[in-house]
mmCIF file of C-alpha atoms in Angstrom:
data_model
loop_
_atom_site.group_PDB
_atom_site.id
_atom_site.type_symbol
_atom_site.label_atom_id
_atom_site.label_comp_id
_atom_site.label_asym_id
_atom_site.label_seq_id
_atom_site.Cartn_x
_atom_site.Cartn_y
_atom_site.Cartn_z
ATOM 1 C CA MET A 1 9.511 -4.790 -18.718
ATOM 2 C CA GLN A 2 9.247 -0.751 -17.991
ATOM 3 C CA ALA A 3 6.454 0.792 -16.675
ATOM 4 C CA PHE A 4 5.548 4.444 -17.376
ATOM 5 C CA ILE A 5 3.172 6.268 -14.440
ATOM 6 C CA LEU A 6 1.315 9.651 -15.539
ATOM 7 C CA GLY A 7 1.762 11.672 -12.402
ATOM 8 C CA ALA A 8 1.867 15.324 -13.536
ATOM 9 C CA GLY A 9 -1.915 15.854 -13.876
ATOM 10 C CA LEU A 10 -2.998 18.544 -11.988
ATOM 11 C CA GLY A 11 -5.622 16.685 -10.222
ATOM 12 C CA THR A 12 -8.234 20.002 -10.264
ATOM 13 C CA ARG A 13 -10.966 17.512 -9.305
ATOM 14 C CA LEU A 14 -8.888 16.525 -5.930
ATOM 15 C CA ALA A 15 -7.953 19.621 -5.255
ATOM 16 C CA PRO A 16 -7.591 21.050 -2.277
ATOM 17 C CA LEU A 17 -5.446 18.022 -1.364
ATOM 18 C CA THR A 18 -3.318 18.682 -4.470
ATOM 19 C CA SER A 19 -2.621 21.624 -2.916
ATOM 20 C CA ILE A 20 -0.374 18.998 -0.717
ATOM 21 C CA LEU A 21 0.538 16.124 -2.544
ATOM 22 C CA PRO A 22 0.052 14.818 -5.999
ATOM 23 C CA LYS A 23 -2.317 12.283 -6.892
ATOM 24 C CA PRO A 24 -0.242 9.498 -7.161
ATOM 25 C CA LEU A 25 1.159 10.132 -3.481
ATOM 26 C CA MET A 26 -2.075 10.253 -1.972
ATOM 27 C CA PRO A 27 -2.254 7.548 1.140
ATOM 28 C CA VAL A 28 -4.087 4.654 0.825
ATOM 29 C CA PHE A 29 -3.430 2.224 3.465
ATOM 30 C CA GLN A 30 -0.095 2.969 5.088
ATOM 31 C CA LYS A 31 1.451 3.719 1.221
ATOM 32 C CA PRO A 32 1.114 6.057 -1.545
ATOM 33 C CA LEU A 33 -0.897 4.661 -3.890
ATOM 34 C CA ILE A 34 1.779 4.861 -6.445
ATOM 35 C CA HIS A 35 3.041 2.055 -4.229
ATOM 36 C CA HIS A 36 0.598 -0.114 -4.108
ATOM 37 C CA THR A 37 0.831 0.125 -8.367
ATOM 38 C CA MET A 38 4.581 -0.614 -8.393
ATOM 39 C CA ASP A 39 4.335 -3.409 -5.750
ATOM 40 C CA HIS A 40 1.266 -4.823 -8.352
ATOM 41 C CA PHE A 41 3.566 -4.438 -11.311
ATOM 42 C CA MET A 42 6.406 -6.032 -10.193
ATOM 43 C CA ARG A 43 4.571 -8.926 -9.947
ATOM 44 C CA TYR A 44 4.299 -9.625 -13.119
ATOM 45 C CA GLY A 45 7.903 -8.517 -13.977
ATOM 46 C CA VAL A 46 8.375 -5.181 -14.311
ATOM 47 C CA ASP A 47 11.731 -4.148 -13.327
ATOM 48 C CA SER A 48 11.881 -0.303 -14.047
ATOM 49 C CA PHE A 49 9.834 2.079 -13.508
ATOM 50 C CA ILE A 50 9.760 5.705 -14.696
ATOM 51 C CA VAL A 51 6.941 8.685 -13.745
ATOM 52 C CA ASN A 52 6.086 12.062 -14.785
ATOM 53 C CA THR A 53 5.863 14.566 -12.630
ATOM 54 C CA SER A 54 4.543 18.602 -12.716
ATOM 55 C CA CYS A 55 3.714 20.004 -9.702
ATOM 56 C CA LEU A 56 4.905 19.543 -6.174
ATOM 57 C CA PRO A 57 8.469 18.466 -7.386
ATOM 58 C CA LEU A 58 9.648 18.493 -3.834
ATOM 59 C CA MET A 59 7.173 15.746 -2.592
ATOM 60 C CA TRP A 60 8.213 13.303 -5.392
ATOM 61 C CA GLU A 61 11.960 13.656 -4.146
ATOM 62 C CA ARG A 62 10.750 13.393 -0.615
ATOM 63 C CA ALA A 63 9.253 10.297 -1.703
ATOM 64 C CA PHE A 64 12.122 8.412 -4.048
ATOM 65 C CA PRO A 65 15.206 10.245 -2.300
ATOM 66 C CA GLU A 66 17.437 7.000 -3.684
ATOM 67 C CA GLY A 67 15.275 7.319 -6.876
ATOM 68 C CA THR A 68 14.291 3.382 -6.507
ATOM 69 C CA TYR A 69 11.302 1.325 -5.002
ATOM 70 C CA ARG A 70 12.455 -1.704 -3.339
ATOM 71 C CA GLY A 71 15.594 -2.086 -4.799
ATOM 72 C CA LYS A 72 14.506 -0.835 -8.825
ATOM 73 C CA PRO A 73 15.315 1.836 -10.658
ATOM 74 C CA VAL A 74 12.325 4.778 -10.964
ATOM 75 C CA LEU A 75 13.311 7.900 -13.056
ATOM 76 C CA PHE A 76 11.586 11.289 -13.187
ATOM 77 C CA SER A 77 10.344 13.058 -16.275
ATOM 78 C CA HIS A 78 9.788 16.819 -15.190
ATOM 79 C CA GLU A 79 7.189 18.872 -17.097
ATOM 80 C CA ASP A 80 7.334 22.465 -16.427
ATOM 81 C CA GLU A 81 4.014 22.046 -17.636
ATOM 82 C CA PRO A 82 1.773 19.161 -18.019
ATOM 83 C CA LEU A 83 2.112 18.367 -21.437
ATOM 84 C CA ASP A 84 -1.045 15.956 -21.897
ATOM 85 C CA SER A 85 -1.381 12.162 -22.170
ATOM 86 C CA GLY A 86 0.679 12.309 -25.697
ATOM 87 C CA GLY A 87 3.544 14.821 -24.780
ATOM 88 C CA GLY A 88 4.053 13.457 -21.800
ATOM 89 C CA VAL A 89 4.683 10.064 -23.342
ATOM 90 C CA LYS A 90 7.036 11.166 -26.263
ATOM 91 C CA LYS A 91 8.996 13.069 -23.356
ATOM 92 C CA ILE A 92 10.429 9.744 -21.583
ATOM 93 C CA ARG A 93 11.804 8.176 -24.799
ATOM 94 C CA PRO A 94 15.380 8.699 -24.304
ATOM 95 C CA LEU A 95 15.164 7.061 -20.766
ATOM 96 C CA LEU A 96 13.422 3.495 -21.338
ATOM 97 C CA ALA A 97 15.994 1.241 -20.935
ATOM 98 C CA ASP A 98 14.706 -1.166 -23.896
ATOM 99 C CA PRO A 99 13.784 1.606 -26.701
ATOM 100 C CA ALA A 100 12.522 -1.636 -28.394
ATOM 101 C CA ALA A 101 10.109 -3.421 -25.974
ATOM 102 C CA PRO A 102 6.843 -2.969 -25.255
ATOM 103 C CA LEU A 103 6.343 -0.370 -22.891
ATOM 104 C CA LEU A 104 3.300 -0.399 -19.772
ATOM 105 C CA VAL A 105 1.679 2.966 -19.378
ATOM 106 C CA HIS A 106 -0.355 3.789 -16.197
ATOM 107 C CA ASN A 107 -2.557 6.662 -15.342
ATOM 108 C CA GLY A 108 -1.148 7.447 -11.745
ATOM 109 C CA ASP A 109 -4.859 8.153 -10.274
ATOM 110 C CA ILE A 110 -6.148 4.409 -10.574
ATOM 111 C CA TRP A 111 -5.798 1.774 -7.923
ATOM 112 C CA THR A 112 -6.285 -1.628 -9.634
ATOM 113 C CA ASP A 113 -5.007 -5.067 -9.986
ATOM 114 C CA ILE A 114 -5.755 -5.898 -13.604
ATOM 115 C CA PRO A 115 -3.610 -8.700 -14.512
ATOM 116 C CA VAL A 116 -0.753 -7.190 -16.489
ATOM 117 C CA ASP A 117 0.269 -10.557 -18.103
ATOM 118 C CA GLU A 118 -3.274 -10.993 -19.538
ATOM 119 C CA LEU A 119 -3.009 -7.246 -20.763
ATOM 120 C CA LEU A 120 -0.233 -8.602 -22.202
ATOM 121 C CA ASP A 121 -0.861 -11.957 -23.864
ATOM 122 C CA ALA A 122 -3.356 -9.916 -25.706
ATOM 123 C CA HIS A 123 -0.896 -7.402 -26.860
ATOM 124 C CA ARG A 124 0.903 -9.893 -28.560
ATOM 125 C CA ALA A 125 -1.399 -12.460 -29.837
ATOM 126 C CA GLY A 126 -3.148 -9.780 -31.674
ATOM 127 C CA GLY A 127 -0.296 -7.740 -32.916
ATOM 128 C CA HIS A 128 -1.542 -4.531 -31.999
ATOM 129 C CA TRP A 129 0.417 -1.421 -31.836
ATOM 130 C CA VAL A 130 -1.442 -0.563 -28.519
ATOM 131 C CA THR A 131 -3.813 -2.888 -26.420
ATOM 132 C CA LEU A 132 -6.369 -1.404 -24.011
ATOM 133 C CA ALA A 133 -7.630 -2.410 -20.650
ATOM 134 C CA LEU A 134 -11.033 -2.298 -20.920
ATOM 135 C CA ARG A 135 -14.180 -2.496 -18.727
ATOM 136 C CA SER A 136 -17.772 -2.723 -19.186
ATOM 137 C CA VAL A 137 -19.370 -2.503 -15.929
ATOM 138 C CA ASP A 138 -19.165 1.097 -14.773
ATOM 139 C CA GLY A 139 -17.521 4.494 -15.446
ATOM 140 C CA LYS A 140 -17.627 6.666 -18.579
ATOM 141 C CA LYS A 141 -18.586 4.379 -21.718
ATOM 142 C CA ASN A 142 -16.697 6.387 -24.504
ATOM 143 C CA VAL A 143 -15.007 3.200 -25.832
ATOM 144 C CA GLY A 144 -16.141 0.921 -29.020
ATOM 145 C CA PHE A 145 -14.511 -2.545 -28.869
ATOM 146 C CA ASN A 146 -15.645 -5.531 -31.194
ATOM 147 C CA PRO A 147 -14.995 -8.933 -28.603
ATOM 148 C CA ALA A 148 -15.016 -11.036 -31.455
ATOM 149 C CA THR A 149 -12.047 -9.665 -33.457
ATOM 150 C CA GLY A 150 -10.799 -8.037 -29.950
ATOM 151 C CA LEU A 151 -10.077 -4.490 -31.568
ATOM 152 C CA VAL A 152 -11.234 -1.114 -30.804
ATOM 153 C CA THR A 153 -13.439 0.694 -32.976
ATOM 154 C CA ASP A 154 -14.043 4.023 -31.462
ATOM 155 C CA MET A 155 -13.320 6.511 -28.926
ATOM 156 C CA ARG A 156 -15.252 9.497 -27.755
ATOM 157 C CA HIS A 157 -17.576 8.637 -31.008
ATOM 158 C CA ALA A 158 -14.898 10.790 -32.811
ATOM 159 C CA LEU A 159 -15.722 8.074 -35.745
ATOM 160 C CA GLY A 160 -19.171 7.399 -35.289
ATOM 161 C CA VAL A 161 -18.673 3.813 -35.932
ATOM 162 C CA ASP A 162 -20.550 3.030 -32.873
ATOM 163 C CA ALA A 163 -22.046 4.625 -29.566
ATOM 164 C CA GLY A 164 -19.255 3.213 -27.095
ATOM 165 C CA GLU A 165 -20.539 0.020 -24.120
ATOM 166 C CA TYR A 166 -16.805 0.093 -22.604
ATOM 167 C CA GLN A 167 -14.596 2.148 -20.372
ATOM 168 C CA PHE A 168 -11.119 3.113 -20.841
ATOM 169 C CA ALA A 169 -9.492 1.422 -17.687
ATOM 170 C CA GLY A 170 -6.405 3.556 -17.661
ATOM 171 C CA MET A 171 -3.720 1.320 -18.439
ATOM 172 C CA TYR A 172 -2.098 0.298 -22.283
ATOM 173 C CA ILE A 173 0.331 -1.065 -23.724
ATOM 174 C CA MET A 174 2.611 0.648 -26.169
ATOM 175 C CA GLU A 175 4.928 -0.604 -28.892
ATOM 176 C CA PRO A 176 7.814 1.193 -29.700
ATOM 177 C CA GLN A 177 7.372 2.503 -33.165
ATOM 178 C CA VAL A 178 4.146 4.563 -32.290
ATOM 179 C CA PHE A 179 6.818 7.028 -30.960
ATOM 180 C CA ASP A 180 7.123 7.727 -34.343
ATOM 181 C CA LEU A 181 3.514 8.859 -35.093
ATOM 182 C CA PHE A 182 3.316 11.067 -32.147
ATOM 183 C CA PRO A 183 2.959 14.959 -33.897
ATOM 184 C CA ALA A 184 5.676 17.399 -33.765
ATOM 185 C CA ASP A 185 4.146 19.484 -31.027
ATOM 186 C CA GLU A 186 5.531 19.224 -27.133
ATOM 187 C CA LYS A 187 2.043 18.888 -25.629
ATOM 188 C CA PHE A 188 -0.982 16.982 -27.092
ATOM 189 C CA SER A 189 -3.618 13.940 -26.216
ATOM 190 C CA VAL A 190 -2.590 10.555 -27.080
ATOM 191 C CA VAL A 191 -6.157 10.328 -28.369
ATOM 192 C CA PRO A 192 -5.788 11.258 -31.968
ATOM 193 C CA THR A 193 -2.890 9.010 -32.502
ATOM 194 C CA TRP A 194 -5.130 5.920 -31.474
ATOM 195 C CA LEU A 195 -7.706 7.302 -33.802
ATOM 196 C CA GLU A 196 -5.663 7.043 -36.624
ATOM 197 C CA LEU A 197 -4.655 3.255 -35.265
ATOM 198 C CA ILE A 198 -7.972 2.224 -34.692
ATOM 199 C CA LYS A 199 -8.646 3.479 -38.483
ATOM 200 C CA GLN A 200 -5.981 0.528 -39.576
ATOM 201 C CA GLY A 201 -6.908 -2.301 -37.151
ATOM 202 C CA LYS A 202 -3.883 -1.511 -35.373
ATOM 203 C CA VAL A 203 -5.270 -1.039 -31.427
ATOM 204 C CA GLY A 204 -6.592 -3.987 -29.048
ATOM 205 C CA GLY A 205 -8.702 -4.291 -26.151
ATOM 206 C CA HIS A 206 -9.025 -6.514 -23.187
ATOM 207 C CA VAL A 207 -11.806 -6.778 -20.539
ATOM 208 C CA CYS A 208 -10.701 -6.562 -17.180
ATOM 209 C CA ASP A 209 -14.178 -6.689 -15.668
ATOM 210 C CA TRP A 210 -13.463 -9.199 -13.008
ATOM 211 C CA ALA A 211 -10.371 -6.848 -11.770
ATOM 212 C CA ASN A 212 -10.351 -4.807 -9.126
ATOM 213 C CA TRP A 213 -10.372 -0.798 -10.144
ATOM 214 C CA ARG A 214 -10.941 2.215 -8.427
ATOM 215 C CA GLU A 215 -10.451 6.208 -9.452
ATOM 216 C CA LEU A 216 -8.955 8.307 -7.076
ATOM 217 C CA GLY A 217 -9.901 11.042 -9.205
ATOM 218 C CA SER A 218 -11.948 13.401 -6.687
ATOM 219 C CA PRO A 219 -12.458 13.691 -2.923
ATOM 220 C CA GLN A 220 -15.166 11.622 -3.049
ATOM 221 C CA THR A 221 -14.002 8.485 -4.797
ATOM 222 C CA TYR A 222 -10.712 8.599 -3.030
ATOM 223 C CA LEU A 223 -12.745 8.367 0.428
ATOM 224 C CA ASP A 224 -14.815 5.963 -1.305
ATOM 225 C CA ALA A 225 -12.179 3.711 -2.579
ATOM 226 C CA VAL A 226 -10.502 3.361 0.540
ATOM 227 C CA LEU A 227 -13.849 2.981 2.852
ATOM 228 C CA GLN A 228 -14.950 0.260 0.815
ATOM 229 C CA THR A 229 -12.487 -1.994 0.383
ATOM 230 C CA SER A 230 -11.495 -4.024 3.023
ATOM 231 C CA SER A 231 -7.818 -4.394 5.160
ATOM 232 C CA ARG A 232 -6.098 -4.951 8.158
ATOM 233 C CA GLU A 233 -4.028 -1.751 8.123
ATOM 234 C CA ARG A 234 -6.390 0.760 8.776
ATOM 235 C CA ILE A 235 -4.581 2.132 11.481
ATOM 236 C CA HIS A 236 -1.120 2.286 11.870
ATOM 237 C CA PRO A 237 0.639 0.995 14.717
ATOM 238 C CA THR A 238 2.325 3.839 15.499
ATOM 239 C CA ALA A 239 -1.006 6.035 15.618
ATOM 240 C CA VAL A 240 -1.718 7.763 19.161
ATOM 241 C CA ILE A 241 -5.699 7.194 19.973
ATOM 242 C CA ALA A 242 -7.176 8.245 23.226
ATOM 243 C CA ALA A 243 -9.263 6.154 24.821
ATOM 244 C CA THR A 244 -12.234 7.853 24.877
ATOM 245 C CA ALA A 245 -12.005 8.835 21.087
ATOM 246 C CA ASP A 246 -14.939 7.135 19.305
ATOM 247 C CA ILE A 247 -13.237 5.807 16.084
ATOM 248 C CA GLY A 248 -15.244 4.279 13.552
ATOM 249 C CA GLU A 249 -14.742 0.739 11.749
ATOM 250 C CA ASP A 250 -13.930 1.940 8.552
ATOM 251 C CA CYS A 251 -11.664 4.979 9.229
ATOM 252 C CA ALA A 252 -8.289 5.005 8.221
ATOM 253 C CA ILE A 253 -5.452 6.335 10.047
ATOM 254 C CA GLY A 254 -1.809 6.911 9.297
ATOM 255 C CA GLN A 255 1.551 6.842 10.925
ATOM 256 C CA ASP A 256 1.838 9.013 14.044
ATOM 257 C CA ALA A 257 -1.208 10.560 13.727
ATOM 258 C CA HIS A 258 -2.596 11.735 16.883
ATOM 259 C CA ILE A 259 -6.412 11.186 17.496
ATOM 260 C CA PRO A 260 -7.384 12.804 21.252
ATOM 261 C CA ALA A 261 -10.402 12.857 23.683
ATOM 262 C CA GLY A 262 -13.073 14.123 22.586
ATOM 263 C CA CYS A 263 -12.926 13.428 18.785
ATOM 264 C CA THR A 264 -15.043 11.596 16.479
ATOM 265 C CA LEU A 265 -14.512 10.042 13.168
ATOM 266 C CA ASP A 266 -16.982 8.147 11.088
ATOM 267 C CA ASP A 267 -16.092 7.067 7.580
ATOM 268 C CA CYS A 268 -12.720 9.356 7.316
ATOM 269 C CA ILE A 269 -8.832 9.311 5.684
ATOM 270 C CA VAL A 270 -6.530 10.777 8.632
ATOM 271 C CA TRP A 271 -2.814 11.363 6.978
ATOM 272 C CA PRO A 272 -0.119 10.374 8.125
ATOM 273 C CA ARG A 273 1.614 13.094 10.809
ATOM 274 C CA THR A 274 -2.025 14.935 11.382
ATOM 275 C CA HIS A 275 -3.131 15.897 14.735
ATOM 276 C CA VAL A 276 -7.022 15.746 14.492
ATOM 277 C CA GLU A 277 -8.472 18.407 16.544
ATOM 278 C CA PRO A 278 -11.241 17.412 18.720
ATOM 279 C CA GLY A 279 -14.701 17.307 17.230
ATOM 280 C CA THR A 280 -16.701 15.140 14.946
ATOM 281 C CA TYR A 281 -16.112 14.560 11.480
ATOM 282 C CA ARG A 282 -18.063 12.720 8.960
ATOM 283 C CA ARG A 283 -16.984 11.757 5.445
ATOM 284 C CA CYS A 284 -13.747 13.830 5.564
ATOM 285 C CA ILE A 285 -10.320 13.803 4.433
ATOM 286 C CA ILE A 286 -7.926 14.853 7.449
ATOM 287 C CA THR A 287 -4.363 16.224 6.629
ATOM 288 C CA PRO A 288 -1.669 18.158 8.553
ATOM 289 C CA ARG A 289 -2.732 21.416 6.723
ATOM 290 C CA ILE A 290 -6.181 21.008 5.746
ATOM 291 C CA THR A 291 -9.940 19.088 6.119
ATOM 292 C CA VAL A 292 -11.701 18.335 3.159
ATOM 293 C CA GLN A 293 -15.502 17.081 3.812
ATOM 294 C CA ALA A 294 -16.423 14.346 0.995
#
């Protein structure tokens, strides 16, 4: 199976961090967020990736200089201007390794362990053209879903079927015939196409409430996702930390970072290769160029 990871968004809610790195390249426990996603997908047999890009293309070249990840091919679809959720998918059609196979699509700012095999099983069992991963426990609930039929009934209250008690979890599986339903436009949202398929009973859903799920859409949610997740890799072994520096137990400190004497960090993320100035920092994301209070 091939996976398409959406990485071309402007990331305005994560600004000014996205002036340095695209969202999927933000460090999370010693590796970029997108590596967590790829590692997770590879456990379920995904063996090639496509990523769309727009801003800061040089950062993508540096992150994948060989065009591979752990021996798996990574293809890039560059967009001079972000083409939105539908236009980005439409543009990658010529890059698909198997044009007849279903496509796994994942939002680049989502960190989750939603089981791909369960989503795929639900997709196949229902004979759906699109199957959405859903959540009912948190977030923005604007998706209508009928558990008895396994069908999505509404999105964003556009069809007036119900109020919606589920959240789209940022992952879906799409059959190749959906490409033929996309408009001729270059830039468009995928939602209108989904709404037409919902009317025809061709969009399914699979609820994944028990899975770990985080959206790293803002400095606050990015920081909270890291601080509230247990990990043995909070401090990289190459980080240089003065003996008298005061480091809170929830901080995450990246490769080759330097924390001097006279420095106090509480609930902070320090990016790789960052030389922190002496001082007190609380709920901050500290990078080589800027410090963002979250």
